[in-house]
Tab-separated table of C-alpha atoms and ligand atoms in Angstrom:
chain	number	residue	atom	x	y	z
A	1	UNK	CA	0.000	0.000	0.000
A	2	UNK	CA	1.101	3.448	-0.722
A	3	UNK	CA	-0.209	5.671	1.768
A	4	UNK	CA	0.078	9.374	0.883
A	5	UNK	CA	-0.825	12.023	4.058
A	6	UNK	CA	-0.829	15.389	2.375
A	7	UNK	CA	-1.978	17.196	-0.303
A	8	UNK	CA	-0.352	16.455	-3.891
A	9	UNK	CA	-1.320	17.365	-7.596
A	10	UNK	CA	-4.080	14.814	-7.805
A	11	UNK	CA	-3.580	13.836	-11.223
A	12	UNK	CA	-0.498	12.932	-10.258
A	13	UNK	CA	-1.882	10.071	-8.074
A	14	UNK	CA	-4.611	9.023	-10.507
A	15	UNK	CA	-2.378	8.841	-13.435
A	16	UNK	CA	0.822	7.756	-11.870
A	17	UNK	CA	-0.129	5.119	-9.409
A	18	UNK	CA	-3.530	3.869	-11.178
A	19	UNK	CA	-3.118	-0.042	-10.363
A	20	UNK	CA	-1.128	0.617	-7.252
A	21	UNK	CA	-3.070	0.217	-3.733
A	22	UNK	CA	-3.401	3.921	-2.306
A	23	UNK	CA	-4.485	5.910	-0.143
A	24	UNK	CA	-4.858	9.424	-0.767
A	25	UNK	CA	-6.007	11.908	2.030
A	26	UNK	CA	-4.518	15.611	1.615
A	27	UNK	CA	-5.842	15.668	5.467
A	28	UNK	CA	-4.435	12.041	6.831
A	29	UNK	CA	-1.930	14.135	8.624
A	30	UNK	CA	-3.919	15.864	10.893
A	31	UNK	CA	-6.035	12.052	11.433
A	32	UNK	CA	-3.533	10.151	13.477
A	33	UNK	CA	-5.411	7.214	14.464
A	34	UNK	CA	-6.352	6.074	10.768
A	35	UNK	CA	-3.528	7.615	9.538
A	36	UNK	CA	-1.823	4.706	12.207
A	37	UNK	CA	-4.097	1.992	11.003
A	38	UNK	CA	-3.070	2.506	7.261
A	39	UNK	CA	0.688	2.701	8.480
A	40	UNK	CA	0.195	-1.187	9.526
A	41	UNK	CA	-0.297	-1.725	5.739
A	42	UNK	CA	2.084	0.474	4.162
A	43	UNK	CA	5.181	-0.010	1.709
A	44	UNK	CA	5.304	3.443	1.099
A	45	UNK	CA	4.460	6.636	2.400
A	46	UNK	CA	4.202	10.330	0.608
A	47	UNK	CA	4.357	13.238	3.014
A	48	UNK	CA	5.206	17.012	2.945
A	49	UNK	CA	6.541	18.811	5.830
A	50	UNK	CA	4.252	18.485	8.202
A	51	UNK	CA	4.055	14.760	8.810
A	52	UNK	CA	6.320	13.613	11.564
A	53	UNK	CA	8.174	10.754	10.432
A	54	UNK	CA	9.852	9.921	13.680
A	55	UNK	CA	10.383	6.787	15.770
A	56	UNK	CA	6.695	6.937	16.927
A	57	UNK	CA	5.506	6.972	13.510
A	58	UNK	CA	7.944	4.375	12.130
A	59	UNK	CA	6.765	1.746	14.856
A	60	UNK	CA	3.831	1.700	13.076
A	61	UNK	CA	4.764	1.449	9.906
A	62	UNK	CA	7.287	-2.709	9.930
A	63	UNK	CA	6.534	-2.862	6.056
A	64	UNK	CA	7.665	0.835	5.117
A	65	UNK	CA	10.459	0.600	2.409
A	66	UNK	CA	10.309	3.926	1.146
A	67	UNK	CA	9.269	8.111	2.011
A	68	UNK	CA	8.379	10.262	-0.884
A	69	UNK	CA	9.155	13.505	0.526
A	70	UNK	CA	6.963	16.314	-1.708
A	71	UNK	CA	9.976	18.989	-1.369
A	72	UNK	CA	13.039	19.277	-0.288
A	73	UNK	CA	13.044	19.840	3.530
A	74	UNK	CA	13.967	17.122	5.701
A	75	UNK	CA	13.800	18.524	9.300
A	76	UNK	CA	10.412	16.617	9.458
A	77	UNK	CA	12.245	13.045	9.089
A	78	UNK	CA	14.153	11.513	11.373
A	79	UNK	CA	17.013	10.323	8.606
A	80	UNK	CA	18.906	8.413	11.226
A	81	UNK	CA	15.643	6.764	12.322
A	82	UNK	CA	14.918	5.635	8.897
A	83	UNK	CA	18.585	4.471	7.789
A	84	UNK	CA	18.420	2.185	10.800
A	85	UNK	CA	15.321	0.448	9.246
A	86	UNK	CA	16.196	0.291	6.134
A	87	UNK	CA	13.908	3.226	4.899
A	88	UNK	CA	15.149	5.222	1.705
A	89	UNK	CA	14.106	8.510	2.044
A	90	UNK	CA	13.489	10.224	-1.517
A	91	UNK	CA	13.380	14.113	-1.556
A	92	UNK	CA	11.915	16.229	-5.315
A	93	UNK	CA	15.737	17.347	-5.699
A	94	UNK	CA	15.277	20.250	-8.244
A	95	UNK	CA	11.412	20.290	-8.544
A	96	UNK	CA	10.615	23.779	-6.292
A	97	UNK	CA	13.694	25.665	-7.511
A	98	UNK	CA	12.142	27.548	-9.221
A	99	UNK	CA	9.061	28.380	-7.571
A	100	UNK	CA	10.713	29.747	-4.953
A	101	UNK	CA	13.930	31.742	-6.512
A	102	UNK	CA	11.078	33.459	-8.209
A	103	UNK	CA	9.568	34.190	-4.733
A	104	UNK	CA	12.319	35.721	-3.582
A	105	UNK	CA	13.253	38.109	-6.329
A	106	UNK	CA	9.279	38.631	-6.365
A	107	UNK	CA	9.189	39.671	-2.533
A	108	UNK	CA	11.925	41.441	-3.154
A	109	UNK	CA	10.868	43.809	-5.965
A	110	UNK	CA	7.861	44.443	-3.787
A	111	UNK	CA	9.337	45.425	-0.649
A	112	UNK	CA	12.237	47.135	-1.975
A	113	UNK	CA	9.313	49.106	-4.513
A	114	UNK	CA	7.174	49.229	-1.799
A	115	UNK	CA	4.299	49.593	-4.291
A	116	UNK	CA	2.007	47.416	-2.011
A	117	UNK	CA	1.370	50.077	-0.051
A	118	UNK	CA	-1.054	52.628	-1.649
A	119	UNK	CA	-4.449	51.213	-1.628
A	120	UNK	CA	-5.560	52.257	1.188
A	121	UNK	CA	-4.420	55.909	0.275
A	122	UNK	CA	-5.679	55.983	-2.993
A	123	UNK	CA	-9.268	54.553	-2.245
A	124	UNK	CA	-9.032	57.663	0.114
A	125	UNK	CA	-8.601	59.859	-2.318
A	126	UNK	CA	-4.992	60.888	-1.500
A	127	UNK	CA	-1.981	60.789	-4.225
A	128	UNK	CA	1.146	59.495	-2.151
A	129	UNK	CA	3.717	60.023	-4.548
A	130	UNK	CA	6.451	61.412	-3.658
A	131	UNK	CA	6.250	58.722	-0.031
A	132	UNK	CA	6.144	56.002	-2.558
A	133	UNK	CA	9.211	56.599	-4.859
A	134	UNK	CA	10.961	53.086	-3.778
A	135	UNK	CA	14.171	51.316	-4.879
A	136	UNK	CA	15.319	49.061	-8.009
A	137	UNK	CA	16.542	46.099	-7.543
A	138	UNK	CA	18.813	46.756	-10.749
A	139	UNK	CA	22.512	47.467	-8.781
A	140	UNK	CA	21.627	46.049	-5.312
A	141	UNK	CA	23.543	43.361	-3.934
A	142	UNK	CA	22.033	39.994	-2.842
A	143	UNK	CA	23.378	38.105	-0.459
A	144	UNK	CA	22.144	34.276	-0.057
A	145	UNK	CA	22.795	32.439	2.995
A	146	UNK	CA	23.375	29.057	1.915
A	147	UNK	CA	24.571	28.310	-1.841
A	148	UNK	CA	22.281	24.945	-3.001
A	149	UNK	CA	20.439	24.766	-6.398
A	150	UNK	CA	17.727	26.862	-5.306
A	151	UNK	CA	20.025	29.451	-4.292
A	152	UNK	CA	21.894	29.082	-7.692
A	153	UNK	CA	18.444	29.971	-9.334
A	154	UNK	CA	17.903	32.505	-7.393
A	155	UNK	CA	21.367	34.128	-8.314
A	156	UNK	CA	20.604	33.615	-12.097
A	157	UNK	CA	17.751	35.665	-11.697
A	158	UNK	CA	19.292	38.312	-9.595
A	159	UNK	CA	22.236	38.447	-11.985
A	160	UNK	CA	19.734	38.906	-15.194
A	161	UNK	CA	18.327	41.592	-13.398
A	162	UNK	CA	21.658	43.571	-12.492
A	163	UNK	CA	22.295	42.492	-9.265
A	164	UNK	CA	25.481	41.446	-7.628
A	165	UNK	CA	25.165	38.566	-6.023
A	166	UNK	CA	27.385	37.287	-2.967
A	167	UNK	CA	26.397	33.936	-1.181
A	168	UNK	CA	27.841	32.444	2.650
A	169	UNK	CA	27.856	28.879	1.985
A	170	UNK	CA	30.254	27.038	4.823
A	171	UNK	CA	30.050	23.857	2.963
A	172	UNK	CA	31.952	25.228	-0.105
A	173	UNK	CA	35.410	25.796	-0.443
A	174	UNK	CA	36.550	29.472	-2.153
A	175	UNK	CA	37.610	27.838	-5.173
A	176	UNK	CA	34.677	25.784	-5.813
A	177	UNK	CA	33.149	25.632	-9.625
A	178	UNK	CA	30.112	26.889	-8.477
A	179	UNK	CA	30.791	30.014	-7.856
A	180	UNK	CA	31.709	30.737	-11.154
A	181	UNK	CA	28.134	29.632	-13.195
A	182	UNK	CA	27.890	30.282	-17.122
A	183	UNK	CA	25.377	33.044	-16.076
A	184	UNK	CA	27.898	35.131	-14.404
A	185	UNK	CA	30.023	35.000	-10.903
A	186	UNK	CA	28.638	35.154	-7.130
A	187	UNK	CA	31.571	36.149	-4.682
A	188	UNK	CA	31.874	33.715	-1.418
A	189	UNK	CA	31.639	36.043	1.552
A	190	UNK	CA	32.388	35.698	5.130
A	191	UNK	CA	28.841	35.572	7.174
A	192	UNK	CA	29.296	38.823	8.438
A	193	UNK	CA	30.250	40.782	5.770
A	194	UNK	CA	27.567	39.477	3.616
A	195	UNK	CA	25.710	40.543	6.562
A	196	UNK	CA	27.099	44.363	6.566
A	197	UNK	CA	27.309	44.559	2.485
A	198	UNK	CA	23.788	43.287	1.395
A	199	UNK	CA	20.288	45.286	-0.100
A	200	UNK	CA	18.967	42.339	-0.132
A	201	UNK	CA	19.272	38.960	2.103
A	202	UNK	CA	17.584	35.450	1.623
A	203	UNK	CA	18.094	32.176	3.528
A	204	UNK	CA	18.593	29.304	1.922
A	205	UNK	CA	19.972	26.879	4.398
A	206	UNK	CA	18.051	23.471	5.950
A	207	UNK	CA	17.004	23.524	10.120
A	208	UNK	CA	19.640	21.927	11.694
A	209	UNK	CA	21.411	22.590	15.337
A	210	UNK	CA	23.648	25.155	13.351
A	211	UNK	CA	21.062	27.257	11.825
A	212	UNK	CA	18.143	27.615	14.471
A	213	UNK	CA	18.155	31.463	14.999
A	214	UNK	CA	21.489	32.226	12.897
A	215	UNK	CA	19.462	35.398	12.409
A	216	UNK	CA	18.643	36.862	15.586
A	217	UNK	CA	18.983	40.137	17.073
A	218	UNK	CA	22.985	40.273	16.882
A	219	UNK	CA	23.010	39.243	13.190
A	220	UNK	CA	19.835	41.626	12.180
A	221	UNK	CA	21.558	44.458	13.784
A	222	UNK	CA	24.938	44.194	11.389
A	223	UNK	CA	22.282	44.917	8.040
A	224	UNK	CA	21.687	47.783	6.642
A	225	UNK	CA	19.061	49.500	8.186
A	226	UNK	CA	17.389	49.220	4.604
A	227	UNK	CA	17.578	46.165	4.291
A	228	UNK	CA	15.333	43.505	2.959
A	229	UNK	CA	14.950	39.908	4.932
A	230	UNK	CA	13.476	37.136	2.909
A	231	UNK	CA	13.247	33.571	4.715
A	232	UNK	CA	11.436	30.801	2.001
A	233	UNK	CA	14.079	28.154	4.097
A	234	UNK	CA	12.772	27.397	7.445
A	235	UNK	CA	11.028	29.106	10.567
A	236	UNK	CA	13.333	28.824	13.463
A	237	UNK	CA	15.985	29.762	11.277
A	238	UNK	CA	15.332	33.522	11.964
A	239	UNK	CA	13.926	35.079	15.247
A	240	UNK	CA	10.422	36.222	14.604
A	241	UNK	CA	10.913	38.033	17.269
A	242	UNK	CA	13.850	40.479	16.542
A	243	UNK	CA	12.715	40.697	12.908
A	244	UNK	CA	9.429	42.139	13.737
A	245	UNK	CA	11.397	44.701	16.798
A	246	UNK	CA	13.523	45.693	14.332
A	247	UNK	CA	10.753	46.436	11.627
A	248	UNK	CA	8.904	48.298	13.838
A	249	UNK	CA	11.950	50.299	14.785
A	250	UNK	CA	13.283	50.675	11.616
A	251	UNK	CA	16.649	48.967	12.085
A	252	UNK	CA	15.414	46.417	8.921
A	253	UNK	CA	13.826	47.902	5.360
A	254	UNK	CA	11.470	45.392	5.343
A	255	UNK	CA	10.906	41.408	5.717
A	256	UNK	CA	8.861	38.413	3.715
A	257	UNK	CA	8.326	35.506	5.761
A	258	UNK	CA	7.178	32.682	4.274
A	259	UNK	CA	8.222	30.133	7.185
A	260	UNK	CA	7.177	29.939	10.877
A	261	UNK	CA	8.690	28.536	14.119
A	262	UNK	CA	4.987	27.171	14.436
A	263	UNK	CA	3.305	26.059	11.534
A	264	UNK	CA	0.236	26.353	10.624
A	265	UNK	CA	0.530	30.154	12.216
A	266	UNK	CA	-2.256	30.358	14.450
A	267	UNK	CA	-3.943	33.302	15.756
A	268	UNK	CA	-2.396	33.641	18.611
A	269	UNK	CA	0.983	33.718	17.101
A	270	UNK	CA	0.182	35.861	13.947
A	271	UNK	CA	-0.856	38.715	16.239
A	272	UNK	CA	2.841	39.435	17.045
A	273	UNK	CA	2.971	40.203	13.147
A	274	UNK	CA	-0.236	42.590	12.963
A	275	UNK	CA	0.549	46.231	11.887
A	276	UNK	CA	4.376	45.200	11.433
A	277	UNK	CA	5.140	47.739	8.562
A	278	UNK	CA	6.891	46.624	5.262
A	279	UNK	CA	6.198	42.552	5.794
A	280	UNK	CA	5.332	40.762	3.832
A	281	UNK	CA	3.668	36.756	5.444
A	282	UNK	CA	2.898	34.221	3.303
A	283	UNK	CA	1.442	30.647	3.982
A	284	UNK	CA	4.763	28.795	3.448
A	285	UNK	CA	3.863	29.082	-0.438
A	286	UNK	CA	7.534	29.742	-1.632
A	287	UNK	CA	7.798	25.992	-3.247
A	288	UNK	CA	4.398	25.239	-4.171
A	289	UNK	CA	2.910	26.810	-7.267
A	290	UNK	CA	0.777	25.139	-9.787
A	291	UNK	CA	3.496	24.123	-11.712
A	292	UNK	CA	6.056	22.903	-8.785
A	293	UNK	CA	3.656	21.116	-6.945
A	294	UNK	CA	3.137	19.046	-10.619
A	295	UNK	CA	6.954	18.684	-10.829
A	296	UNK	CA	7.377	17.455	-7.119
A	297	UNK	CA	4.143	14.874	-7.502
A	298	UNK	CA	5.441	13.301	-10.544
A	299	UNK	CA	9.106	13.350	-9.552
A	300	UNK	CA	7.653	11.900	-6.261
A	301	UNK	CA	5.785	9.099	-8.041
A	302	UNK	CA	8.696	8.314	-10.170
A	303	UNK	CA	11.429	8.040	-7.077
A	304	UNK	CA	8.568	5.943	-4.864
A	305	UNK	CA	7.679	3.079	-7.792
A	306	UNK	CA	11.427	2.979	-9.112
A	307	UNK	CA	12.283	2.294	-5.198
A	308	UNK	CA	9.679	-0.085	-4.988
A	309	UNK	CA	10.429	-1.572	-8.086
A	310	UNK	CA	14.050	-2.188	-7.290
A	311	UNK	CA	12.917	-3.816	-4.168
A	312	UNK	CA	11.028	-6.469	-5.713
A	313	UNK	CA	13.842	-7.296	-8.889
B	401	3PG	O1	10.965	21.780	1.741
B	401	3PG	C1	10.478	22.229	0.712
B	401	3PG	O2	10.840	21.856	-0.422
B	401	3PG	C2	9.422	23.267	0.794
B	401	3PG	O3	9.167	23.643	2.105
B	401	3PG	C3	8.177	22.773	0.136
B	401	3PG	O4	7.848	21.551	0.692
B	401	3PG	P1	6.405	21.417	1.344
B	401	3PG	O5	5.426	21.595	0.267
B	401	3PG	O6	6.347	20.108	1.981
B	401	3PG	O7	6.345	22.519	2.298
């Protein structure tokens, strides 16, 4: 049985595993006892981030061969858990790349245009002009924190666009290939002085024990005051709670945040972001449009059957 717990382009599922024993519940996630009783049965199991696939659920699952992870993240796996079993673990390399460099030159454009922010004037009747002559993005700098393929799309964009791009990236040596692309060149900078030098800064690093709150207060105060903040990578990665002090106070140009320490955001904790001025929040929407969540489903139904395929030659 291939038991699949959250939502997925549904054609995807009819077309690619027609014949195949599935079960198909964009909800299953948030249904733990029959998500447990279809565990029992299961050779393989599709999930996004929010399923938990720790030791608890594992126990439940003896015939589990293979995840299908619908993106890229893997802070919601336990990978040590699942090597123990036996459990390949197959993440859409590639498939949101592109959905979410184009977030993050998107967000960016806004907030450094700031053209969001005239509605309310204009249905009033005023003519804020001069107050909303923003910035090009043409010149800035970008600086990406973390230098993986959907960084590297990111950076092709920038570059078309006339950016400089620099990148902090402490798993890449200085005289890597990479940094020289056939696109154009982004320069390997020290942490901080991407930190000091940068319009424009976006995180593209994984969860881990290193990351959690590499952008807090100390690391928020060394940007430029007109700065822009863009996290599409993972809440906990940045401190909500120093981004939004320092909007407020106008030590940070503006922020999208697309990723929450606590996801789904409930009401309780979106009302530390109400009347936060030049943020930009987003549902966690960075890698899923209509065409990546197609490209992760099918790359996803690929990667499961060839793993279950191989199993049974
Ligand atoms: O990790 C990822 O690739 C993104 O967060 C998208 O994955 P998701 O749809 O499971 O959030």
């Amino acid at each position: 049985m291939i038991v699949i717990t959250e939502f997925m382009d549904e054609a995807a599922v009819r077309e690619g595993l027609s014949g195949r024993d599935v079960v198909y519940d964009p909800m299953l996630v948030d249904k733990p006892d029959e998500l447990a009783g279809h565990l029992a049965h299961a050779r393989a199991l599709i999930v996004r981030n929010r399923t938990q696939v720790r030791p608890a659920l594992l126990d439940l699952a003896p015939h589990l061969h293979v995840v299908g992870r619908l993106g890229v993240g893997l802070d919601n796996i336990d990978m040590e858990a699942c090597k123990a079993r036996g459990i390949a673990v197959c993440p859409a390399m590639g498939a949101n790349d592109d959905s979410v460099a184009e977030y993050v030159i998107g967000t960016a454009m806004l907030l450094l245009r700031g053209a969001y922010r005239a509605n309310a004037d204009l249905v009033a009747g005023t003519w804020p002009r001069n107050r909303l002559t923003g910035r090009e993005i043409s010149g800035k700098v970008l600086g990406l924190i973390g230098f993986g393929s959907i960084a590297r799309a990111t950076a092709q964009r920038a570059v078309a666009l006339g950016m400089t791009v620099v990148a902090y990236d402490p798993f890449l040596t200085a005289d890597s290939p990479v940094w020289t692309q056939s696109w154009g060149k982004v320069t390997p900078l020290s942490l901080d002085d991407l930190l000091a030098g940068s319009d424009v800064v976006s995180l593209h690093v994984p969860l881990t024990a290193d990351t959690r709150r590499m952008i807090d207060a100390a690391a928020i105060s060394r940007m430029r005051n007109d700065a822009i903040l863009i996290n599409a990578a993972r809440g906990g990665v940045v401190d909500e709670a120093a981004t939004v002090a320092a909007l407020k106070s106008g030590t940070l140009g503006g922020a999208a945040l697309d990723v929450f320490e606590t996801e789904p955001l409930n009401a309780e904790a979106g009302a530390a972001f109400a009347d936060v001025p030049n943020l930009v929040l987003t549902p966690h929407i960075a890698g899923v449009t209509v065409e990546s969540n197609d490209r992760v489903s099918w790359l996803t139904v690929r990667n499961v059957l060839d793993h279950l395929e191989r199993e049974q030659a």
